[in-house]
């Protein structure tokens, strides 16, 4: 059974009067820091001296410290630096400055579940993982709404770890939409799988393959883009509003019948299962850490591939034409 918490079941009192140190001021860091502060909680920021985001945090009116000092000063330490940097951040700045009773908060269970970080037993370790980028967490908060999130408890030294996770979720606006209880294991695996196989990786490859198939058969790139990519948001909107079966009722019957007979031909579920195995057995996390430690050569090559692809150039041309 889904365990869902809304505003009315949750109290901020478990965080009131405590200092929340947010390490990182990027997508999640900025949104969460601003939302928590506007929920009446005390927030400071921890960033390395060379971080480009220091200026933004200062401009937003926050006191900014080194990560070490922010960990020393805070009772609640929210680790919102990129996942692949958590290990060195923990070893260099967090570990030696933790004292009994402090709380570590994560927005993704990755570094705890895959054991890049092994925190001591005498602290709380919790997860508050919003289901959306920071920009959305901030936008919906300002609109008086919220983004749902997964919450979980890995270590409950204080006996109040779940209350703190819920209060944190409320502080960032999540309990307006709903905070859903899960485990570090399920969030770590499920989140990686969803983004790799479906939402980001799988979707990008589906769109690229569709676009290239039409272009290679002689279609102008603009036409291929309009047919395979441009209308995506409309379909997503229908799915969110009516479900997948409902979306099929809203498109033409020709599109509906074609989808039933052809859709499954272009997706390989066995490969999805392989992706899931690589995540579950830790190979993906090991590969990604190795890539980071070796200077991200492959990562940068793949990034350049997408940036210079005809799909991106076509998006640029069409966006100018249609604006
Ligand atoms: N973005 C999302 O959609 C999303 C959604 C849910 C959960 N999450 C999770 O949220 C966490 C943060 O991700 P993000 O996307 O917000 O990252 P991000 O946008 O890349 O921002 C990372 C921030 O951390 C700073 N940083 C880098 N090294 C640091 C260090 N050693 N100490 C302190 N700060 C450091 C960066 O500063 P500089 O760049 O100036 O170095 C930047 O301000 C991750 O665990 C991620 O999985 C993200």
GROMACS .gro file of C-alpha atoms and ligand atoms in nm:
model
  371
    1UNK     CA    1   0.000   0.000   0.000
    2UNK     CA    2   0.127   0.346  -0.095
    3UNK     CA    3   0.202   0.552   0.216
    4UNK     CA    4   0.137   0.914   0.121
    5UNK     CA    5   0.176   1.218   0.346
    6UNK     CA    6   0.007   1.553   0.284
    7UNK     CA    7   0.053   1.893   0.453
    8UNK     CA    8  -0.212   1.829   0.718
    9UNK     CA    9  -0.035   1.515   0.853
   10UNK     CA   10   0.305   1.683   0.882
   11UNK     CA   11   0.464   1.928   1.127
   12UNK     CA   12   0.760   2.157   1.061
   13UNK     CA   13   0.845   2.156   1.433
   14UNK     CA   14   1.114   1.888   1.390
   15UNK     CA   15   1.323   2.138   1.192
   16UNK     CA   16   1.220   2.467   1.356
   17UNK     CA   17   1.511   2.644   1.525
   18UNK     CA   18   1.767   2.414   1.362
   19UNK     CA   19   2.025   2.523   1.104
   20UNK     CA   20   1.988   2.350   0.768
   21UNK     CA   21   2.314   2.351   0.571
   22UNK     CA   22   2.261   2.306   0.200
   23UNK     CA   23   2.575   2.180   0.026
   24UNK     CA   24   2.544   2.282  -0.340
   25UNK     CA   25   2.346   2.565  -0.498
   26UNK     CA   26   2.250   2.425  -0.840
   27UNK     CA   27   1.915   2.297  -0.964
   28UNK     CA   28   1.795   2.139  -0.634
   29UNK     CA   29   2.015   2.339  -0.394
   30UNK     CA   30   1.882   2.681  -0.490
   31UNK     CA   31   1.516   2.574  -0.510
   32UNK     CA   32   1.522   2.383  -0.181
   33UNK     CA   33   1.716   2.655   0.005
   34UNK     CA   34   1.472   2.928  -0.103
   35UNK     CA   35   1.163   2.716  -0.030
   36UNK     CA   36   1.289   2.606   0.314
   37UNK     CA   37   1.373   2.966   0.408
   38UNK     CA   38   1.031   3.088   0.294
   39UNK     CA   39   0.876   2.810   0.504
   40UNK     CA   40   1.033   2.980   0.808
   41UNK     CA   41   1.339   2.755   0.850
   42UNK     CA   42   1.702   2.857   0.903
   43UNK     CA   43   1.920   2.788   0.600
   44UNK     CA   44   2.289   2.842   0.524
   45UNK     CA   45   2.483   2.735   0.215
   46UNK     CA   46   2.809   2.540   0.181
   47UNK     CA   47   3.008   2.576  -0.143
   48UNK     CA   48   3.375   2.541  -0.240
   49UNK     CA   49   3.559   2.875  -0.271
   50UNK     CA   50   3.586   2.839  -0.650
   51UNK     CA   51   3.217   2.757  -0.706
   52UNK     CA   52   3.046   2.974  -0.966
   53UNK     CA   53   2.721   2.946  -0.768
   54UNK     CA   54   2.856   3.135  -0.462
   55UNK     CA   55   2.763   3.470  -0.621
   56UNK     CA   56   2.403   3.356  -0.685
   57UNK     CA   57   2.357   3.232  -0.328
   58UNK     CA   58   2.493   3.558  -0.185
   59UNK     CA   59   2.269   3.758  -0.421
   60UNK     CA   60   1.973   3.551  -0.294
   61UNK     CA   61   2.062   3.672   0.057
   62UNK     CA   62   2.219   3.355   0.203
   63UNK     CA   63   2.528   3.328   0.420
   64UNK     CA   64   2.774   3.111   0.229
   65UNK     CA   65   3.046   2.907   0.399
   66UNK     CA   66   3.299   2.647   0.294
   67UNK     CA   67   3.141   2.297   0.290
   68UNK     CA   68   3.345   2.212   0.607
   69UNK     CA   69   3.217   2.513   0.801
   70UNK     CA   70   2.860   2.462   0.678
   71UNK     CA   71   2.869   2.102   0.809
   72UNK     CA   72   3.011   2.222   1.145
   73UNK     CA   73   2.741   2.490   1.181
   74UNK     CA   74   2.444   2.284   1.061
   75UNK     CA   75   2.234   2.026   1.242
   76UNK     CA   76   2.067   1.916   0.919
   77UNK     CA   77   2.311   1.872   0.629
   78UNK     CA   78   2.150   1.846   0.287
   79UNK     CA   79   2.387   1.703   0.029
   80UNK     CA   80   2.285   1.866  -0.300
   81UNK     CA   81   2.612   1.847  -0.488
   82UNK     CA   82   2.628   1.621  -0.800
   83UNK     CA   83   2.608   1.251  -0.705
   84UNK     CA   84   2.947   1.159  -0.854
   85UNK     CA   85   3.112   1.420  -0.628
   86UNK     CA   86   2.947   1.297  -0.305
   87UNK     CA   87   3.229   1.055  -0.220
   88UNK     CA   88   3.504   1.318  -0.223
   89UNK     CA   89   3.277   1.581  -0.064
   90UNK     CA   90   3.196   1.337   0.217
   91UNK     CA   91   3.558   1.231   0.270
   92UNK     CA   92   3.704   1.583   0.253
   93UNK     CA   93   3.439   1.799   0.417
   94UNK     CA   94   3.155   1.609   0.583
   95UNK     CA   95   3.282   1.304   0.769
   96UNK     CA   96   3.518   1.472   1.017
   97UNK     CA   97   3.268   1.748   1.095
   98UNK     CA   98   2.972   1.525   1.177
   99UNK     CA   99   2.878   1.496   1.542
  100UNK     CA  100   2.626   1.262   1.707
  101UNK     CA  101   2.263   1.351   1.637
  102UNK     CA  102   2.321   1.541   1.312
  103UNK     CA  103   2.114   1.451   1.007
  104UNK     CA  104   2.229   1.389   0.651
  105UNK     CA  105   1.965   1.455   0.385
  106UNK     CA  106   1.991   1.331   0.027
  107UNK     CA  107   1.780   1.407  -0.281
  108UNK     CA  108   1.883   1.078  -0.444
  109UNK     CA  109   1.967   0.754  -0.261
  110UNK     CA  110   2.251   0.677  -0.505
  111UNK     CA  111   2.562   0.744  -0.296
  112UNK     CA  112   2.425   0.576   0.018
  113UNK     CA  113   2.276   0.268  -0.152
  114UNK     CA  114   2.582   0.209  -0.371
  115UNK     CA  115   2.806   0.268  -0.065
  116UNK     CA  116   3.007   0.560  -0.201
  117UNK     CA  117   2.940   0.707   0.141
  118UNK     CA  118   2.935   0.508   0.465
  119UNK     CA  119   2.802   0.740   0.739
  120UNK     CA  120   2.850   0.664   1.110
  121UNK     CA  121   2.577   0.495   1.316
  122UNK     CA  122   2.519   0.793   1.548
  123UNK     CA  123   2.345   1.023   1.297
  124UNK     CA  124   2.017   1.019   1.104
  125UNK     CA  125   2.029   0.956   0.728
  126UNK     CA  126   1.717   1.048   0.533
  127UNK     CA  127   1.600   1.094   0.177
  128UNK     CA  128   1.376   1.362   0.032
  129UNK     CA  129   1.384   1.316  -0.345
  130UNK     CA  130   1.159   1.549  -0.544
  131UNK     CA  131   1.009   1.409  -0.866
  132UNK     CA  132   1.126   1.698  -1.079
  133UNK     CA  133   1.407   1.942  -1.142
  134UNK     CA  134   1.475   2.227  -0.899
  135UNK     CA  135   1.322   2.485  -1.131
  136UNK     CA  136   0.987   2.306  -1.099
  137UNK     CA  137   1.025   2.259  -0.721
  138UNK     CA  138   1.065   2.638  -0.697
  139UNK     CA  139   0.799   2.734  -0.954
  140UNK     CA  140   0.523   2.520  -0.801
  141UNK     CA  141   0.616   2.633  -0.447
  142UNK     CA  142   0.570   2.995  -0.557
  143UNK     CA  143   0.232   2.899  -0.706
  144UNK     CA  144   0.127   2.748  -0.371
  145UNK     CA  145   0.152   2.395  -0.512
  146UNK     CA  146   0.432   2.139  -0.486
  147UNK     CA  147   0.622   1.858  -0.654
  148UNK     CA  148   0.568   1.507  -0.513
  149UNK     CA  149   0.873   1.341  -0.361
  150UNK     CA  150   0.996   1.008  -0.232
  151UNK     CA  151   1.103   1.007   0.131
  152UNK     CA  152   1.294   0.733   0.313
  153UNK     CA  153   1.494   0.663   0.627
  154UNK     CA  154   1.828   0.480   0.617
  155UNK     CA  155   1.945   0.548   0.976
  156UNK     CA  156   1.721   0.653   1.262
  157UNK     CA  157   1.959   0.738   1.547
  158UNK     CA  158   1.732   1.005   1.697
  159UNK     CA  159   1.411   0.806   1.665
  160UNK     CA  160   1.272   1.110   1.480
  161UNK     CA  161   1.428   1.058   1.137
  162UNK     CA  162   1.096   1.008   0.958
  163UNK     CA  163   0.949   1.318   1.123
  164UNK     CA  164   1.251   1.517   1.003
  165UNK     CA  165   1.219   1.381   0.648
  166UNK     CA  166   0.851   1.475   0.645
  167UNK     CA  167   0.921   1.822   0.786
  168UNK     CA  168   1.190   1.874   0.520
  169UNK     CA  169   0.947   1.759   0.249
  170UNK     CA  170   0.691   2.005   0.382
  171UNK     CA  171   0.953   2.283   0.392
  172UNK     CA  172   1.029   2.243   0.021
  173UNK     CA  173   0.656   2.231  -0.063
  174UNK     CA  174   0.637   1.862  -0.143
  175UNK     CA  175   0.363   1.762   0.101
  176UNK     CA  176   0.128   2.001  -0.084
  177UNK     CA  177   0.134   1.741  -0.364
  178UNK     CA  178   0.232   1.435  -0.156
  179UNK     CA  179   0.543   1.279   0.000
  180UNK     CA  180   0.556   0.905  -0.064
  181UNK     CA  181   0.739   0.666   0.168
  182UNK     CA  182   0.992   0.435   0.003
  183UNK     CA  183   1.335   0.284   0.079
  184UNK     CA  184   1.685   0.398  -0.020
  185UNK     CA  185   1.719   0.076  -0.222
  186UNK     CA  186   1.403   0.125  -0.427
  187UNK     CA  187   1.466   0.494  -0.492
  188UNK     CA  188   1.829   0.439  -0.595
  189UNK     CA  189   1.746   0.159  -0.838
  190UNK     CA  190   1.408   0.287  -0.960
  191UNK     CA  191   1.528   0.642  -1.025
  192UNK     CA  192   1.833   0.529  -1.225
  193UNK     CA  193   1.626   0.282  -1.424
  194UNK     CA  194   1.346   0.530  -1.499
  195UNK     CA  195   1.582   0.801  -1.620
  196UNK     CA  196   1.811   0.567  -1.817
  197UNK     CA  197   1.564   0.330  -1.980
  198UNK     CA  198   1.254   0.546  -2.018
  199UNK     CA  199   1.235   0.915  -1.932
  200UNK     CA  200   1.570   1.052  -2.054
  201UNK     CA  201   1.792   0.787  -2.216
  202UNK     CA  202   1.523   0.569  -2.373
  203UNK     CA  203   1.315   0.865  -2.484
  204UNK     CA  204   1.612   1.050  -2.639
  205UNK     CA  205   1.710   0.739  -2.837
  206UNK     CA  206   1.349   0.680  -2.946
  207UNK     CA  207   1.323   1.038  -3.075
  208UNK     CA  208   1.666   1.024  -3.242
  209UNK     CA  209   1.592   0.692  -3.411
  210UNK     CA  210   1.255   0.812  -3.538
  211UNK     CA  211   1.402   1.138  -3.666
  212UNK     CA  212   1.699   0.965  -3.836
  213UNK     CA  213   1.476   0.699  -3.994
  214UNK     CA  214   1.268   0.965  -4.170
  215UNK     CA  215   1.571   1.183  -4.265
  216UNK     CA  216   1.762   0.883  -4.404
  217UNK     CA  217   1.458   0.794  -4.617
  218UNK     CA  218   1.463   1.142  -4.775
  219UNK     CA  219   1.242   1.356  -4.550
  220UNK     CA  220   1.356   1.714  -4.484
  221UNK     CA  221   1.491   1.735  -4.124
  222UNK     CA  222   1.228   1.996  -4.031
  223UNK     CA  223   0.945   1.762  -4.134
  224UNK     CA  224   1.105   1.473  -3.949
  225UNK     CA  225   1.140   1.688  -3.638
  226UNK     CA  226   0.779   1.806  -3.654
  227UNK     CA  227   0.652   1.448  -3.697
  228UNK     CA  228   0.870   1.273  -3.437
  229UNK     CA  229   0.964   1.526  -3.169
  230UNK     CA  230   0.770   1.850  -3.178
  231UNK     CA  231   0.434   1.711  -3.063
  232UNK     CA  232   0.573   1.518  -2.770
  233UNK     CA  233   0.449   1.762  -2.505
  234UNK     CA  234   0.091   1.732  -2.633
  235UNK     CA  235   0.098   1.353  -2.598
  236UNK     CA  236   0.260   1.374  -2.252
  237UNK     CA  237  -0.010   1.620  -2.147
  238UNK     CA  238  -0.282   1.377  -2.260
  239UNK     CA  239  -0.115   1.088  -2.075
  240UNK     CA  240  -0.090   1.292  -1.755
  241UNK     CA  241  -0.453   1.402  -1.783
  242UNK     CA  242  -0.623   1.082  -1.902
  243UNK     CA  243  -0.372   0.794  -1.860
  244UNK     CA  244  -0.227   0.599  -2.155
  245UNK     CA  245  -0.558   0.432  -2.247
  246UNK     CA  246  -0.722   0.775  -2.227
  247UNK     CA  247  -0.455   0.926  -2.454
  248UNK     CA  248  -0.535   0.657  -2.713
  249UNK     CA  249  -0.900   0.769  -2.701
  250UNK     CA  250  -0.804   1.130  -2.776
  251UNK     CA  251  -0.591   1.066  -3.088
  252UNK     CA  252  -0.735   0.959  -3.426
  253UNK     CA  253  -0.839   0.594  -3.461
  254UNK     CA  254  -0.577   0.553  -3.734
  255UNK     CA  255  -0.308   0.674  -3.493
  256UNK     CA  256  -0.456   0.452  -3.223
  257UNK     CA  257  -0.462   0.134  -3.434
  258UNK     CA  258  -0.110   0.204  -3.570
  259UNK     CA  259   0.019   0.256  -3.218
  260UNK     CA  260  -0.127  -0.077  -3.100
  261UNK     CA  261   0.034  -0.277  -3.382
  262UNK     CA  262   0.370  -0.096  -3.427
  263UNK     CA  263   0.466   0.050  -3.087
  264UNK     CA  264   0.584  -0.274  -2.933
  265UNK     CA  265   0.799  -0.356  -3.238
  266UNK     CA  266   1.035  -0.067  -3.161
  267UNK     CA  267   1.096  -0.132  -2.791
  268UNK     CA  268   1.321  -0.409  -2.663
  269UNK     CA  269   1.215  -0.513  -2.313
  270UNK     CA  270   1.500  -0.765  -2.283
  271UNK     CA  271   1.749  -0.480  -2.319
  272UNK     CA  272   1.558  -0.291  -2.050
  273UNK     CA  273   1.603  -0.590  -1.821
  274UNK     CA  274   1.978  -0.582  -1.892
  275UNK     CA  275   1.990  -0.214  -1.800
  276UNK     CA  276   1.810  -0.294  -1.474
  277UNK     CA  277   2.057  -0.576  -1.394
  278UNK     CA  278   2.356  -0.347  -1.451
  279UNK     CA  279   2.205  -0.096  -1.209
  280UNK     CA  280   2.111  -0.359  -0.948
  281UNK     CA  281   2.452  -0.530  -0.944
  282UNK     CA  282   2.631  -0.195  -0.902
  283UNK     CA  283   2.810  -0.205  -1.240
  284UNK     CA  284   2.655   0.122  -1.354
  285UNK     CA  285   2.761   0.308  -1.036
  286UNK     CA  286   3.115   0.164  -1.059
  287UNK     CA  287   3.141   0.258  -1.429
  288UNK     CA  288   3.021   0.614  -1.365
  289UNK     CA  289   3.265   0.668  -1.076
  290UNK     CA  290   3.551   0.534  -1.289
  291UNK     CA  291   3.448   0.768  -1.573
  292UNK     CA  292   3.452   1.064  -1.330
  293UNK     CA  293   3.787   0.966  -1.178
  294UNK     CA  294   3.945   0.932  -1.524
  295UNK     CA  295   3.842   1.282  -1.637
  296UNK     CA  296   3.504   1.212  -1.806
  297UNK     CA  297   3.646   1.166  -2.159
  298UNK     CA  298   3.364   0.938  -2.276
  299UNK     CA  299   3.101   1.153  -2.105
  300UNK     CA  300   3.229   1.464  -2.285
  301UNK     CA  301   3.243   1.282  -2.621
  302UNK     CA  302   2.879   1.168  -2.588
  303UNK     CA  303   2.772   1.515  -2.475
  304UNK     CA  304   2.936   1.668  -2.787
  305UNK     CA  305   2.763   1.405  -3.005
  306UNK     CA  306   2.418   1.520  -2.893
  307UNK     CA  307   2.509   1.889  -2.904
  308UNK     CA  308   2.624   1.864  -3.267
  309UNK     CA  309   2.353   1.623  -3.389
  310UNK     CA  310   2.127   1.731  -3.676
  311UNK     CA  311   1.833   1.692  -3.435
  312UNK     CA  312   1.967   1.977  -3.220
  313UNK     CA  313   2.046   2.196  -3.523
  314UNK     CA  314   1.695   2.135  -3.654
  315UNK     CA  315   1.547   2.227  -3.315
  316UNK     CA  316   1.748   2.554  -3.326
  317UNK     CA  317   1.627   2.641  -3.678
  318UNK     CA  318   1.265   2.552  -3.608
  319UNK     CA  319   1.254   2.732  -3.275
  320UNK     CA  320   1.367   3.054  -3.447
  321UNK     CA  321   1.121   3.004  -3.734
  322UNK     CA  322   0.823   2.926  -3.511
  323UNK     CA  323   0.886   3.189  -3.243
  324LIG     N1  324   1.827   1.811  -1.111
  324LIG     C1  325   1.725   1.727  -1.091
  324LIG     O1  326   1.630   1.720  -1.172
  324LIG     C2  327   1.719   1.641  -0.966
  324LIG     C3  328   1.596   1.583  -0.928
  324LIG     C4  329   1.589   1.507  -0.810
  324LIG     C5  330   1.705   1.486  -0.736
  324LIG     N2  331   1.825   1.538  -0.777
  324LIG     C6  332   1.944   1.516  -0.695
  324LIG     O2  333   1.982   1.639  -0.636
  324LIG     C7  334   2.123   1.638  -0.610
  324LIG     C8  335   2.184   1.763  -0.670
  324LIG     O3  336   2.167   1.757  -0.810
  324LIG     P1  337   2.147   1.889  -0.900
  324LIG     O4  338   2.091   1.844  -1.030
  324LIG     O5  339   2.077   1.993  -0.820
  324LIG     O6  340   2.301   1.931  -0.921
  324LIG     P2  341   2.357   2.058  -1.000
  324LIG     O7  342   2.248   2.139  -1.060
  324LIG     O8  343   2.465   2.007  -1.089
  324LIG     O9  344   2.423   2.148  -0.884
  324LIG     C9  345   2.525   2.100  -0.805
  324LIG    C10  346   2.573   2.209  -0.709
  324LIG    O10  347   2.674   2.152  -0.623
  324LIG    C11  348   2.787   2.241  -0.624
  324LIG     N3  349   2.906   2.164  -0.588
  324LIG    C12  350   2.993   2.099  -0.668
  324LIG     N4  351   3.090   2.042  -0.593
  324LIG    C13  352   3.061   2.072  -0.462
  324LIG    C14  353   3.122   2.044  -0.338
  324LIG     N5  354   3.234   1.974  -0.330
  324LIG     N6  355   3.065   2.094  -0.225
  324LIG    C15  356   2.951   2.165  -0.229
  324LIG     N7  357   2.887   2.196  -0.345
  324LIG    C16  358   2.943   2.150  -0.459
  324LIG    C17  359   2.786   2.301  -0.763
  324LIG    O11  360   2.861   2.419  -0.767
  324LIG     P3  361   2.952   2.455  -0.897
  324LIG    O12  362   2.880   2.402  -1.018
  324LIG    O13  363   2.963   2.604  -0.893
  324LIG    O14  364   3.078   2.382  -0.874
  324LIG    C18  365   2.636   2.328  -0.778
  324LIG    O15  366   2.602   2.445  -0.707
  324LIG    C19  367   2.175   1.507  -0.670
  324LIG    O16  368   2.185   1.412  -0.568
  324LIG    C20  369   2.067   1.469  -0.770
  324LIG    O17  370   2.060   1.331  -0.797
  324LIG    C21  371   1.834   1.618  -0.889
   0.00000   0.00000   0.00000
